[in-house]
Structure formats: structure tokens, C-alpha cells
């Protein structure tokens, strides 16, 4: 994105192009189902244990953080009617992950300059926050502990990291081949088309992405073995589309505007995450009596997604929590878009 922003402002590529519209309007919706092929809700509920409750507490904490931060920092510098849209997109980012930020930003028609500035500022805040989480988290597990829902070696549970694009055929799950990539793209196209048709019938005039997400999650839950064959290829294609989205967002942005908007967005994102963390500890420790490791991992999954949560579990020597951390990250992908979009009317009321 930074490179695209630079070359556009140097005049090498244009600020607007039909190709950018193609990516935003046609390709981005395809990425949503591609990332949700592994969203089997039954498995998530049965195999995440106390991490599931910690994740829910973390999601609620992000909502609280957004509702607290937005009236204090209403992001008026982003332009008319843009502040609440960006706040919703960042809420999605801090409940699920980058794909949810993309989905909400696209659904709410966030301006490209605001997208570029928000991503730049939030990446800095998230990096600082992860450093704090890793510092606070203790290394190693208690020997008599049984956390999550998987055994020491992962048991019979098999899961593919939604952001991993490595070949997984050796694990008994179809890897990345021309066949699986073609089928993944076909499945995603069918789900997007179905979601679009149902949206026009049921909720005309609204974005189809929330309903597309719902249909994909329902399908992956109903037919988990079938969809599991395409998790790796779907994730590979999804990552590619996301990178294209970030590239066109950067190309359509202004470096001057990014530097003007980033400081305000940095403050907003920092306050949002700070309230999230405080609320997480307050509810998690005092109300639900959850283990600190579960809370830290859940927060990591909220803010960073399944990849960073699993990496933290591995790095801190919490092997029983690696697979549950991946699963709750997938749950974040499945739920964050709808939750963040529902926040929109509340944020509008707060500043009206």
C-alpha cells in the first residue's frame, strides 16, 4: 500500500482508474467467503473452551472502546460523514481482523485517503499493543492445566490457519493446486451471487457483504468436510485480493492527506484499544474469573486475527491454546463485519 501511495503521488500511476473500481466492487466481495471456508461454528464452540468466552468479552470490550473513543475523538478531520464509517471499520479490525476492516470500509464507502491513513496509523498502534501483550503474558503453562478444548498434541482437531498459504496436502487436507484454486473461486462466486440476490430481495439498497458472510458461515458449518478441502487455496486467493485492495487504496490516496489524517486516527485507535484492554481485564478477571492467558490470547485474536494469536500461543509456550486461538480468530472473521456495521447507527446518534 505504501509503495502504491508513493508511485501514485509521483505521477507514475493514476489516482483513479476503472481497474480500481473492479477491485473494490467485484473482487473484494469474493475475498469474504474465501476467508470463511473454515468457519465451522460447531467446531469453534466445542473446541475452544474458556477461550470462546474470553473472545466474546474481548469483542464486547472493543465495542465499549469504540463507543467511548468516538465521542471524544469524532474524527471530523476525515470529512463529512466519514468519521463514524472509519470508526466502524476500525472496530471490525479490532474484533476480527484486516479482512473485516476491508469489508466494512468497502460496504460503507470509506474514502481511499481515509483507508490509507487508518491502516497506517492502526498498524503502529497494533504493533505497540502486541509488544505490551507479549511483555505482560507469562511464559509456560501449568502442568495440571487443561485449557481450550484440544489435547497436548492437538488431538484429532485439524485446522488450517486462514492466513497461511502453505501446501497442506501432507496433513490430509487438499493443498493449493489449480483445481482447488479454481473450485475455491467458483464457490466464492456462487456465494457472492446468492448473497447479492437475497440482499436485493430481503434488504434492497443495502450492502450484500453481511449476508454473504452469513451464508458462507452457514454453509461451512453444514458441510465442514467439503469446505475444509479448499481452506488453503481460499486463503491464498483471499490474501491476494486483500493485497490488491490495499494497493488500489494506496494508489487512490494522497500522501499529504495521509499525514494530515494519521495523527487523529492514531489517537482514536490508541484510545479504542486502551479501553478494550481495560474493559477486557475488568470483565474477564473480576466478573468471569478467566485466566490471564486466555484473555491475552483473546485480545490478540480480536486485534490481530488468528495468525498472531497462534504465534503468541506458540511463542509463550502455551501448546494447548494454539488451536483454540486459531479457531476463535476464525470466529472473529465470521462475526466482526456484522457487529461493526451494527455499531454505525449508535455512533451517528452519539454525535448528532
Coordinates of C-alpha atoms in Angstrom, one line a residue:
X1 CA 0.0 0.0 0.0
X2 CA 2.8 2.4 0.9
X3 CA 4.5 1.7 -2.5
X4 CA 1.2 2.3 -4.4
X5 CA 0.7 5.5 -2.5
X6 CA 4.2 6.7 -3.4
X7 CA 4.1 5.9 -7.1
X8 CA 0.6 7.4 -7.5
X9 CA 1.8 10.7 -5.9
X10 CA 4.8 10.7 -8.1
X11 CA 2.5 10.5 -11.1
X12 CA 3.6 7.0 -12.3
X13 CA 0.1 5.5 -11.9
X14 CA -3.2 7.5 -11.9
X15 CA -5.3 8.4 -8.8
X16 CA -8.4 6.9 -10.4
X17 CA -8.9 4.0 -12.8
X18 CA -11.7 1.6 -13.8
X19 CA -9.3 -1.1 -12.5
X20 CA -9.6 0.3 -9.0
X21 CA -13.4 0.1 -9.3
X22 CA -13.1 -3.5 -10.5
X23 CA -11.1 -4.5 -7.4
X24 CA -13.3 -2.7 -4.9
X25 CA -16.7 -3.7 -6.4
X26 CA -16.1 -7.1 -7.8
X27 CA -13.0 -8.7 -6.2
X28 CA -13.3 -7.5 -2.6
X29 CA -16.7 -9.3 -2.1
X30 CA -15.0 -12.5 -3.3
X31 CA -12.4 -12.3 -0.5
X32 CA -15.0 -12.5 2.2
X33 CA -16.2 -16.1 1.5
X34 CA -12.6 -17.2 0.7
X35 CA -11.5 -16.4 4.3
X36 CA -14.5 -18.1 5.8
X37 CA -14.3 -21.6 4.4
X38 CA -13.0 -22.9 7.8
X39 CA -15.8 -21.2 9.9
X40 CA -17.4 -24.3 11.2
X41 CA -19.3 -22.8 14.2
X42 CA -20.0 -26.2 15.8
X43 CA -16.3 -27.0 16.0
X44 CA -15.5 -23.5 17.3
X45 CA -18.0 -23.9 20.1
X46 CA -16.9 -27.4 21.1
X47 CA -13.1 -27.0 20.8
X48 CA -12.3 -23.5 22.2
X49 CA -13.3 -23.9 25.8
X50 CA -12.8 -20.9 28.0
X51 CA -11.1 -19.0 25.1
X52 CA -14.5 -18.7 23.5
X53 CA -15.9 -16.7 26.5
X54 CA -12.7 -14.7 26.6
X55 CA -13.1 -13.8 22.9
X56 CA -16.7 -12.7 23.5
X57 CA -15.5 -10.5 26.3
X58 CA -12.9 -9.1 24.0
X59 CA -15.4 -8.3 21.3
X60 CA -17.7 -6.6 23.8
X61 CA -14.6 -4.6 25.1
X62 CA -13.9 -3.4 21.6
X63 CA -17.5 -2.2 21.2
X64 CA -17.2 -0.4 24.5
X65 CA -13.8 1.1 23.4
X66 CA -15.4 2.4 20.2
X67 CA -18.4 3.9 22.0
X68 CA -16.0 5.6 24.4
X69 CA -13.4 6.8 21.9
X70 CA -15.7 8.1 19.2
X71 CA -17.5 10.9 21.2
X72 CA -14.1 12.1 22.5
X73 CA -12.3 11.8 19.1
X74 CA -15.1 12.1 16.5
X75 CA -12.7 12.0 13.5
X76 CA -14.2 15.2 12.0
X77 CA -10.9 15.8 10.1
X78 CA -11.8 12.9 7.8
X79 CA -14.6 14.8 6.2
X80 CA -18.3 15.0 6.3
X81 CA -20.0 11.7 7.3
X82 CA -16.7 9.8 7.2
X83 CA -15.7 9.7 10.9
X84 CA -18.3 7.1 12.0
X85 CA -17.6 5.0 9.0
X86 CA -13.9 4.7 9.8
X87 CA -14.7 4.1 13.4
X88 CA -16.9 1.2 12.4
X89 CA -14.1 -0.2 10.1
X90 CA -11.5 0.0 12.9
X91 CA -14.0 -1.7 15.3
X92 CA -14.2 -4.5 12.8
X93 CA -10.4 -4.6 12.6
X94 CA -10.2 -4.9 16.4
X95 CA -12.8 -7.7 16.6
X96 CA -11.9 -9.9 13.7
X97 CA -9.0 -8.7 11.5
X98 CA -7.9 -7.0 8.4
X99 CA -10.5 -8.7 6.1
X100 CA -13.2 -7.3 8.3
X101 CA -11.7 -3.8 8.0
X102 CA -11.7 -4.2 4.3
X103 CA -15.3 -5.5 4.2
X104 CA -16.7 -2.7 6.4
X105 CA -14.7 0.1 4.6
X106 CA -16.0 -1.2 1.3
X107 CA -19.5 -1.5 2.5
X108 CA -19.6 2.0 4.0
X109 CA -17.8 3.6 1.0
X110 CA -14.9 4.9 3.1
X111 CA -12.7 7.3 1.1
X112 CA -9.4 5.9 -0.1
X113 CA -7.3 8.6 1.7
X114 CA -9.1 7.7 5.0
X115 CA -8.5 4.0 4.4
X116 CA -4.8 4.6 3.8
X117 CA -4.4 6.8 6.8
X118 CA -6.4 4.5 9.1
X119 CA -4.3 1.4 8.1
X120 CA -1.0 3.3 8.6
X121 CA -2.0 4.7 12.0
X122 CA -3.6 1.5 13.2
X123 CA -0.6 -0.7 12.3
X124 CA 1.6 1.4 14.5
X125 CA -0.9 1.2 17.4
X126 CA -1.3 -2.6 17.0
X127 CA 2.5 -3.1 16.9
X128 CA 2.8 -1.2 20.2
X129 CA -0.1 -3.1 21.7
X130 CA 1.3 -6.5 20.8
X131 CA 4.6 -5.6 22.4
X132 CA 2.7 -4.8 25.6
X133 CA 0.7 -8.0 25.5
X134 CA 3.9 -10.1 25.0
X135 CA 5.6 -8.3 27.8
X136 CA 2.7 -8.9 30.2
X137 CA 2.0 -12.6 29.3
X138 CA 3.9 -15.2 31.3
X139 CA 5.7 -17.9 29.5
X140 CA 4.8 -21.6 30.0
X141 CA 1.6 -23.5 31.1
X142 CA 0.7 -25.1 34.4
X143 CA 1.4 -28.8 34.3
X144 CA -2.1 -29.8 35.6
X145 CA -3.9 -27.4 33.3
X146 CA -6.3 -28.4 30.5
X147 CA -7.0 -25.2 28.6
X148 CA -9.0 -24.7 25.4
X149 CA -10.5 -27.9 24.0
X150 CA -7.6 -29.7 22.4
X151 CA -5.1 -32.1 23.9
X152 CA -1.4 -31.6 24.2
X153 CA -0.6 -32.7 20.7
X154 CA -3.6 -31.2 19.1
X155 CA -5.7 -34.4 19.4
X156 CA -8.0 -35.1 16.5
X157 CA -8.6 -31.5 15.8
X158 CA -7.2 -30.3 12.4
X159 CA -7.3 -26.7 11.4
X160 CA -5.6 -24.6 8.8
X161 CA -4.5 -21.1 9.6
X162 CA -6.8 -18.9 7.4
X163 CA -3.9 -16.6 6.5
X164 CA -1.5 -19.4 5.8
X165 CA -0.9 -20.2 2.1
X166 CA 1.4 -23.2 2.5
X167 CA 0.6 -26.5 1.0
X168 CA -1.3 -28.7 3.4
X169 CA -1.7 -31.9 1.4
X170 CA 0.6 -33.7 3.8
X171 CA -1.9 -33.2 6.6
X172 CA -4.7 -34.9 4.7
X173 CA -6.2 -31.6 3.6
X174 CA -6.1 -30.5 0.0
X175 CA -3.3 -28.1 -0.7
X176 CA -3.0 -25.4 -3.3
X177 CA -3.5 -26.7 -6.8
X178 CA -5.0 -25.3 -9.9
X179 CA -8.1 -27.4 -9.2
X180 CA -8.6 -26.3 -5.7
X181 CA -8.0 -22.6 -6.5
X182 CA -10.5 -22.8 -9.4
X183 CA -13.1 -24.5 -7.2
X184 CA -12.5 -22.0 -4.4
X185 CA -13.1 -19.1 -6.8
X186 CA -16.2 -20.8 -8.2
X187 CA -17.6 -21.4 -4.7
X188 CA -16.9 -17.9 -3.6
X189 CA -18.5 -16.5 -6.8
X190 CA -21.6 -18.6 -6.2
X191 CA -21.9 -17.5 -2.5
X192 CA -21.4 -13.8 -3.5
X193 CA -24.1 -14.2 -6.2
X194 CA -26.5 -15.9 -3.8
X195 CA -25.9 -13.3 -1.2
X196 CA -26.4 -10.5 -3.7
X197 CA -29.7 -12.0 -4.9
X198 CA -31.0 -12.5 -1.4
X199 CA -29.9 -9.0 -0.3
X200 CA -31.8 -7.4 -3.2
X201 CA -34.9 -9.4 -2.3
X202 CA -34.8 -9.1 1.5
X203 CA -32.8 -5.9 2.2
X204 CA -32.8 -3.8 -1.1
X205 CA -30.4 -0.9 -1.2
X206 CA -28.0 -2.3 1.4
X207 CA -24.6 -4.0 1.1
X208 CA -24.6 -7.7 0.4
X209 CA -21.4 -8.4 2.4
X210 CA -23.1 -9.2 5.8
X211 CA -25.5 -11.7 4.2
X212 CA -22.7 -13.2 2.1
X213 CA -20.7 -13.7 5.3
X214 CA -23.8 -15.3 7.0
X215 CA -24.4 -17.7 4.1
X216 CA -20.7 -18.7 4.0
X217 CA -20.6 -19.4 7.7
X218 CA -23.8 -21.4 7.5
X219 CA -22.5 -23.4 4.5
X220 CA -19.1 -24.1 6.2
X221 CA -20.9 -25.3 9.3
X222 CA -23.3 -27.5 7.4
X223 CA -20.6 -29.0 5.2
X224 CA -17.3 -28.7 7.0
X225 CA -15.6 -31.7 5.3
X226 CA -16.3 -30.3 1.9
X227 CA -15.2 -26.8 2.6
X228 CA -12.1 -27.9 4.5
X229 CA -10.6 -29.1 1.2
X230 CA -10.4 -25.5 0.0
X231 CA -9.2 -23.6 3.1
X232 CA -5.6 -23.2 1.9
X233 CA -6.4 -22.2 -1.6
X234 CA -9.3 -20.0 -0.5
X235 CA -6.9 -18.2 1.9
X236 CA -4.3 -17.8 -0.8
X237 CA -6.7 -16.2 -3.1
X238 CA -8.2 -14.1 -0.3
X239 CA -4.8 -12.7 0.7
X240 CA -4.1 -11.9 -3.0
X241 CA -7.3 -9.9 -3.3
X242 CA -6.7 -8.1 0.0
X243 CA -3.3 -7.0 -1.2
X244 CA -4.9 -5.7 -4.4
X245 CA -7.4 -3.8 -2.3
X246 CA -4.6 -2.2 -0.2
X247 CA -2.7 -1.4 -3.4
X248 CA -5.6 0.4 -5.1
X249 CA -6.5 2.2 -1.8
X250 CA -2.9 3.5 -1.6
X251 CA -2.9 4.5 -5.3
X252 CA -6.1 6.5 -4.8
X253 CA -4.8 8.3 -1.7
X254 CA -2.8 11.5 -1.2
X255 CA 0.4 11.4 0.9
X256 CA -0.4 14.9 2.1
X257 CA -3.9 13.8 3.3
X258 CA -2.5 10.6 4.9
X259 CA 0.0 12.6 7.0
X260 CA -2.7 15.1 7.9
X261 CA -5.2 12.4 9.0
X262 CA -2.9 9.8 10.6
X263 CA -2.3 11.6 13.9
X264 CA -6.0 11.8 14.7
X265 CA -6.5 8.2 13.7
X266 CA -3.5 7.2 15.8
X267 CA -5.1 8.8 18.9
X268 CA -8.5 7.3 18.1
X269 CA -7.1 3.8 17.6
X270 CA -4.9 4.0 20.6
X271 CA -7.8 5.1 22.9
X272 CA -10.1 2.4 21.4
X273 CA -7.6 -0.4 22.1
X274 CA -6.7 1.0 25.6
X275 CA -10.4 0.9 26.6
X276 CA -10.7 -2.5 25.1
X277 CA -7.8 -3.8 27.2
X278 CA -9.1 -2.2 30.4
X279 CA -12.6 -3.5 29.9
X280 CA -11.3 -6.9 29.0
X281 CA -9.3 -7.2 32.2
X282 CA -12.2 -5.8 34.3
X283 CA -14.8 -8.1 32.9
X284 CA -12.6 -11.1 32.3
X285 CA -10.8 -11.2 35.7
X286 CA -13.3 -9.7 38.1
X287 CA -16.6 -10.9 36.6
X288 CA -15.9 -14.1 34.8
X289 CA -12.7 -15.2 36.6
X290 CA -10.9 -16.1 33.4
X291 CA -7.2 -17.0 33.1
X292 CA -5.0 -14.1 32.1
X293 CA -3.5 -16.2 29.3
X294 CA -7.0 -16.7 27.8
X295 CA -7.7 -13.0 28.0
X296 CA -4.4 -12.0 26.4
X297 CA -4.8 -14.6 23.6
X298 CA -8.4 -13.5 23.0
X299 CA -7.4 -9.9 22.8
X300 CA -4.6 -10.8 20.4
X301 CA -7.2 -12.7 18.2
X302 CA -9.5 -9.7 18.3
X303 CA -6.9 -7.1 17.4
X304 CA -4.7 -9.2 15.1
X305 CA -6.6 -12.3 13.9
X306 CA -5.9 -16.0 14.1
X307 CA -2.3 -15.8 12.8
X308 CA -0.9 -13.5 15.5
X309 CA -2.9 -15.3 18.3
X310 CA -1.5 -18.7 17.3
X311 CA 2.0 -17.2 17.1
X312 CA 1.6 -15.8 20.6
X313 CA 0.5 -19.1 22.0
X314 CA 3.4 -20.9 20.4
X315 CA 5.9 -18.2 21.4
X316 CA 4.8 -18.2 25.0
X317 CA 4.8 -22.0 25.4
X318 CA 1.1 -22.5 25.6
X319 CA 0.7 -25.5 23.2
X320 CA -2.9 -26.4 24.4
X321 CA -4.0 -22.9 23.3
X322 CA -2.6 -22.8 19.8
X323 CA -5.5 -24.5 18.0
X324 CA -8.3 -22.8 20.1
X325 CA -6.6 -19.5 19.4
X326 CA -6.8 -20.2 15.6
X327 CA -10.4 -21.1 16.0
X328 CA -11.5 -18.0 17.8
X329 CA -9.6 -16.0 15.3
X330 CA -11.8 -17.6 12.6
X331 CA -14.8 -16.7 14.7
X332 CA -13.7 -13.1 14.6
X333 CA -13.5 -13.2 10.8
X334 CA -17.1 -14.6 10.7
X335 CA -18.7 -12.2 13.1
X336 CA -16.8 -8.9 13.1
X337 CA -18.3 -7.4 10.0
X338 CA -21.9 -7.6 11.1
X339 CA -21.1 -6.4 14.6
X340 CA -19.2 -3.4 13.3
X341 CA -21.9 -2.4 10.8
X342 CA -24.5 -2.6 13.6
X343 CA -22.4 0.0 15.5
X344 CA -22.9 2.6 12.8
X345 CA -26.4 3.9 13.9
X346 CA -25.2 4.1 17.6
X347 CA -22.1 6.2 16.6
X348 CA -24.3 8.5 14.5
X349 CA -26.5 9.1 17.5
X350 CA -23.6 9.8 19.7
X351 CA -22.5 12.9 17.7
X352 CA -25.9 14.0 16.4

